[in-house]
Short mmCIF file of C-alpha atoms in Angstrom, two decimals:
data_model
loop_
_atom_site.label_atom_id
_atom_site.label_comp_id
_atom_site.label_asym_id
_atom_site.label_seq_id
_atom_site.Cartn_x
_atom_site.Cartn_y
_atom_site.Cartn_z
CA UNK A 1 7.32 3.77 -7.67
CA UNK A 2 5.30 7.15 -7.82
CA UNK A 3 2.14 5.12 -7.17
CA UNK A 4 2.75 3.43 -3.86
CA UNK A 5 3.76 6.91 -3.18
CA UNK A 6 0.07 7.83 -4.38
CA UNK A 7 -1.36 5.20 -2.42
CA UNK A 8 0.76 6.23 1.06
CA UNK A 9 -0.82 9.55 1.25
CA UNK A 10 -3.83 8.51 0.81
CA UNK A 11 -3.86 6.24 2.82
CA UNK A 12 -2.79 8.81 5.17
CA UNK A 13 -5.04 11.07 4.69
CA UNK A 14 -8.12 8.05 5.11
CA UNK A 15 -6.15 7.92 8.75
CA UNK A 16 -6.02 11.62 9.84
CA UNK A 17 -9.63 11.17 8.84
CA UNK A 18 -10.70 9.13 10.54
CA UNK A 19 -9.88 10.31 13.75
CA UNK A 20 -11.75 13.52 13.65
CA UNK A 21 -15.04 11.29 14.98
CA UNK A 22 -12.60 9.44 17.46
CA UNK A 23 -12.28 12.44 19.33
CA UNK A 24 -16.16 12.73 20.15
CA UNK A 25 -15.92 11.75 23.62
CA UNK A 26 -19.09 9.70 25.23
CA UNK A 27 -18.43 10.99 28.90
CA UNK A 28 -21.36 12.49 30.38
CA UNK A 29 -23.75 9.97 29.09
CA UNK A 30 -23.41 7.50 31.97
CA UNK A 31 -24.87 4.38 32.34
CA UNK A 32 -26.46 3.91 28.29
CA UNK A 33 -25.99 7.12 27.19
CA UNK A 34 -29.46 9.49 28.85
CA UNK A 35 -26.85 11.58 31.07
CA UNK A 36 -29.29 10.91 33.96
CA UNK A 37 -27.69 12.23 37.67
CA UNK A 38 -25.09 14.47 36.18
CA UNK A 39 -24.18 18.29 36.16
CA UNK A 40 -25.46 19.54 32.88
CA UNK A 41 -22.27 21.11 32.71
CA UNK A 42 -20.48 18.23 33.52
CA UNK A 43 -20.22 16.23 29.70
CA UNK A 44 -18.66 20.00 28.20
CA UNK A 45 -16.32 20.59 31.77
CA UNK A 46 -14.54 17.43 31.55
CA UNK A 47 -14.16 17.33 27.68
CA UNK A 48 -12.14 20.77 27.27
CA UNK A 49 -10.27 19.96 29.93
CA UNK A 50 -9.10 16.22 28.73
CA UNK A 51 -8.57 18.63 25.65
CA UNK A 52 -5.89 20.68 27.80
CA UNK A 53 -4.56 18.28 29.54
CA UNK A 54 -3.61 16.05 26.72
CA UNK A 55 -3.57 19.33 23.87
CA UNK A 56 -5.65 16.87 21.68
CA UNK A 57 -9.08 18.19 19.94
CA UNK A 58 -11.75 16.38 22.25
CA UNK A 59 -15.31 17.68 21.86
CA UNK A 60 -18.27 15.69 23.27
CA UNK A 61 -20.13 13.66 21.31
CA UNK A 62 -23.85 15.45 20.25
CA UNK A 63 -25.73 12.47 20.80
CA UNK A 64 -24.80 9.86 24.22
CA UNK A 65 -26.82 7.22 23.13
CA UNK A 66 -24.81 6.57 20.05
CA UNK A 67 -21.16 6.03 20.79
CA UNK A 68 -22.15 4.55 23.78
CA UNK A 69 -23.93 1.36 21.86
CA UNK A 70 -21.96 2.20 18.84
CA UNK A 71 -17.90 2.27 18.48
CA UNK A 72 -18.54 3.61 14.60
CA UNK A 73 -15.63 6.31 14.75
CA UNK A 74 -13.41 3.51 16.44
CA UNK A 75 -14.31 0.37 13.58
CA UNK A 76 -13.90 3.16 10.78
CA UNK A 77 -10.17 3.58 12.34
CA UNK A 78 -9.25 0.25 12.68
CA UNK A 79 -10.42 0.07 8.84
CA UNK A 80 -8.81 2.89 7.93
CA UNK A 81 -5.11 1.40 9.58
CA UNK A 82 -6.28 -2.16 7.61
CA UNK A 83 -6.22 -0.10 4.81
CA UNK A 84 -3.04 1.31 4.98
CA UNK A 85 -1.57 -2.84 5.77
CA UNK A 86 -3.35 -3.87 2.32
CA UNK A 87 -1.24 -1.06 1.06
CA UNK A 88 1.80 -1.83 2.57
CA UNK A 89 1.10 -5.81 1.82
CA UNK A 90 1.27 -5.13 -1.96
CA UNK A 91 4.10 -2.96 -1.95
CA UNK A 92 6.63 -5.59 -0.11
CA UNK A 93 5.22 -8.37 -2.07
CA UNK A 94 5.76 -6.17 -5.61
CA UNK A 95 9.41 -5.51 -4.37
CA UNK A 96 9.88 -9.65 -3.06
CA UNK A 97 8.93 -10.29 -6.76
CA UNK A 98 10.79 -7.77 -8.69
CA UNK A 99 14.16 -8.27 -6.03
CA UNK A 100 13.76 -12.13 -7.17
CA UNK A 101 16.87 -13.77 -9.00
CA UNK A 102 19.72 -13.20 -9.76
CA UNK A 103 19.13 -15.85 -12.57
CA UNK A 104 15.62 -17.11 -12.32
CA UNK A 105 12.99 -13.94 -11.42
CA UNK A 106 13.39 -10.79 -12.29
CA UNK A 107 15.76 -9.18 -10.93
CA UNK A 108 14.51 -5.97 -12.12
CA UNK A 109 15.73 -4.15 -8.01
CA UNK A 110 18.42 -5.28 -6.39
CA UNK A 111 17.93 -5.26 -1.79
CA UNK A 112 20.17 -4.80 0.81
CA UNK A 113 22.03 -8.11 1.84
CA UNK A 114 20.69 -7.70 6.17
CA UNK A 115 22.05 -10.86 6.51
CA UNK A 116 24.84 -13.28 5.65
CA UNK A 117 22.41 -15.14 2.91
CA UNK A 118 20.03 -18.25 2.75
CA UNK A 119 22.01 -21.24 4.88
CA UNK A 120 20.74 -23.68 2.12
CA UNK A 121 21.94 -21.64 -0.97
CA UNK A 122 25.12 -19.53 -0.85
CA UNK A 123 24.92 -16.13 -2.25
CA UNK A 124 21.34 -15.97 -1.86
CA UNK A 125 19.62 -12.61 -0.28
CA UNK A 126 16.38 -12.97 0.73
CA UNK A 127 13.76 -10.48 1.21
CA UNK A 128 14.04 -10.32 5.13
CA UNK A 129 12.20 -6.58 5.57
CA UNK A 130 9.64 -7.65 3.04
CA UNK A 131 8.24 -10.91 4.69
CA UNK A 132 8.04 -8.80 7.74
CA UNK A 133 6.12 -5.86 6.58
CA UNK A 134 3.75 -8.50 5.26
CA UNK A 135 2.92 -10.79 8.00
CA UNK A 136 2.11 -7.35 10.03
CA UNK A 137 0.14 -6.23 7.09
CA UNK A 138 -1.56 -9.65 7.89
CA UNK A 139 -1.70 -9.51 11.84
CA UNK A 140 -3.03 -5.68 11.15
CA UNK A 141 -6.07 -7.20 8.66
CA UNK A 142 -6.99 -10.20 10.95
CA UNK A 143 -6.63 -7.08 14.39
CA UNK A 144 -8.91 -5.48 12.03
CA UNK A 145 -11.26 -8.23 11.27
CA UNK A 146 -12.01 -8.62 14.78
CA UNK A 147 -12.66 -5.09 15.68
CA UNK A 148 -15.39 -5.13 13.49
CA UNK A 149 -16.58 -8.42 15.25
CA UNK A 150 -16.90 -6.63 18.07
CA UNK A 151 -18.34 -2.99 17.30
CA UNK A 152 -20.76 -5.07 16.41
CA UNK A 153 -21.69 -6.76 19.09
CA UNK A 154 -22.95 -4.09 20.91
CA UNK A 155 -26.62 -4.18 22.59
CA UNK A 156 -29.35 -1.94 22.85
CA UNK A 157 -27.54 0.74 24.88
CA UNK A 158 -23.95 -0.31 26.01
CA UNK A 159 -21.33 -2.15 23.47
CA UNK A 160 -18.98 -3.46 26.44
CA UNK A 161 -15.86 -4.57 23.86
CA UNK A 162 -14.05 -1.17 23.89
CA UNK A 163 -10.91 -2.65 25.78
CA UNK A 164 -10.38 -4.97 22.83
CA UNK A 165 -10.75 -2.89 20.06
CA UNK A 166 -8.55 -0.37 21.57
CA UNK A 167 -6.32 -3.67 22.48
CA UNK A 168 -6.61 -4.05 18.07
CA UNK A 169 -5.77 -0.24 17.56
CA UNK A 170 -3.25 0.46 19.33
CA UNK A 171 -1.21 -3.07 18.20
CA UNK A 172 -1.80 -1.91 15.30
CA UNK A 173 -0.24 1.57 15.05
CA UNK A 174 2.54 0.41 16.92
CA UNK A 175 3.52 -2.43 14.99
CA UNK A 176 2.67 -1.00 11.45
CA UNK A 177 5.00 2.21 12.42
CA UNK A 178 7.56 -0.07 13.47
CA UNK A 179 7.60 -2.39 10.07
CA UNK A 180 7.34 1.31 8.14
CA UNK A 181 10.31 2.51 9.70
CA UNK A 182 12.34 -0.87 9.89
CA UNK A 183 11.31 -0.85 6.52
CA UNK A 184 12.00 1.89 5.27
CA UNK A 185 15.82 1.30 6.97
CA UNK A 186 16.99 -1.89 6.07
CA UNK A 187 15.05 -1.89 2.48
CA UNK A 188 13.99 1.15 0.87
CA UNK A 189 17.09 3.35 1.72
CA UNK A 190 19.53 0.74 0.03
CA UNK A 191 16.76 -0.54 -3.33
CA UNK A 192 18.11 -0.03 -6.38
CA UNK A 193 17.35 -1.20 -9.89
CA UNK A 194 19.00 -3.18 -12.08
CA UNK A 195 19.39 -1.56 -14.93
CA UNK A 196 21.27 -4.24 -17.03
CA UNK A 197 18.50 -5.91 -16.64
CA UNK A 198 15.49 -3.85 -16.79
CA UNK A 199 17.34 -2.28 -19.91
CA UNK A 200 17.32 -6.03 -21.49
CA UNK A 201 13.27 -6.92 -20.54
CA UNK A 202 12.27 -4.08 -22.68
CA UNK A 203 14.60 -4.73 -25.05
CA UNK A 204 13.25 -7.97 -25.23
CA UNK A 205 9.25 -6.51 -24.76
CA UNK A 206 6.08 -7.99 -27.23
CA UNK A 207 4.22 -5.35 -25.34
CA UNK A 208 6.08 -2.34 -26.87
CA UNK A 209 4.23 -3.50 -29.54
CA UNK A 210 1.16 -1.67 -28.96
CA UNK A 211 2.08 2.10 -29.36
CA UNK A 212 3.25 1.07 -32.57
CA UNK A 213 -0.86 0.28 -33.04
CA UNK A 214 -1.84 3.71 -33.88
CA UNK A 215 0.73 4.39 -36.40
CA UNK A 216 1.26 1.22 -38.62
CA UNK A 217 -2.54 -0.82 -38.19
CA UNK A 218 -4.00 -3.33 -35.08
CA UNK A 219 -3.09 -6.14 -38.28
CA UNK A 220 0.61 -4.90 -38.36
CA UNK A 221 0.97 -4.78 -35.53
CA UNK A 222 -0.21 -7.91 -34.42
CA UNK A 223 1.77 -9.43 -37.21
CA UNK A 224 5.18 -8.10 -35.75
CA UNK A 225 4.84 -8.88 -32.62
CA UNK A 226 4.20 -13.23 -33.52
CA UNK A 227 6.86 -13.37 -36.07
CA UNK A 228 9.35 -11.54 -33.24
CA UNK A 229 7.81 -14.12 -31.36
CA UNK A 230 7.95 -17.15 -33.66
CA UNK A 231 11.65 -16.92 -34.32
CA UNK A 232 13.16 -15.39 -30.91
CA UNK A 233 13.60 -11.51 -31.64
CA UNK A 234 13.51 -8.72 -30.38
CA UNK A 235 11.05 -5.96 -32.35
CA UNK A 236 13.35 -3.84 -33.92
CA UNK A 237 14.85 -7.18 -35.37
CA UNK A 238 11.51 -8.01 -36.52
CA UNK A 239 10.88 -5.22 -37.88
CA UNK A 240 14.44 -5.05 -40.48
CA UNK A 241 12.08 -8.40 -41.57
CA UNK A 242 8.86 -7.13 -42.13
CA UNK A 243 9.95 -3.11 -43.50
CA UNK A 244 6.96 -1.62 -41.17
CA UNK A 245 8.72 0.92 -40.16
CA UNK A 246 11.57 2.83 -40.90
CA UNK A 247 14.05 2.02 -38.02
CA UNK A 248 14.53 5.76 -36.62
CA UNK A 249 10.83 6.34 -36.61
CA UNK A 250 10.56 3.04 -34.48
CA UNK A 251 12.35 4.96 -32.17
CA UNK A 252 10.53 7.55 -32.37
CA UNK A 253 7.58 5.55 -30.92
CA UNK A 254 9.43 2.80 -28.83
CA UNK A 255 10.88 5.78 -26.58
CA UNK A 256 7.49 7.59 -26.48
CA UNK A 257 5.66 4.08 -24.92
CA UNK A 258 9.05 3.88 -22.72
CA UNK A 259 8.06 7.79 -21.11
CA UNK A 260 4.58 7.24 -20.87
#
């Protein structure tokens, strides 16, 4: 979950960074970016007033050809939002996987029961918020794909696809914002770790043997894992038979692995 938090923080930074280029306005470039038939001070004056009216740090683009023939800043903004969507899709899928159960899945997470349950399986808690977030994320990824094509669709000094680009970006912002709020309120705030199930899986795990390799060597660690697997027992029980480490030593190194 600390990894999820960093992923989201980085996504937020990417969006903030992408905003800087979006503040560059093409106003005053007239038809194709030349600025023909405008007052020499029109661009700067107009942008200054827009900035004052909106309280948003807009600036006049230095080169009007660049921002009228292409909408690269908006394409980059859409891409940053798409990256956030990818992160949210990964997180929601992880939580859906870790919460599935209670018997035939991991069930390491206990999620809120927002609905009575499955219409077919009584008592089943459906991960509806994960499913909703997944659909929103996929839609945003689709919006970005259209924005990419629109951004590449300019001819010479004019790109006329801005309505499509703006519609998709605004929709992406709206649905991903709403989904994040709902995901937090109706899922994350009520989700708890299933400590009993986690402790069981941890005790049964054979991957912990990796922490023993530097201590007893790779060959013995491999034999320990294979013995535990072949005899359907834990590493602790296997070590009692093979006697590679004293019990207190084994607990020490296994604890280190868990903390890592």
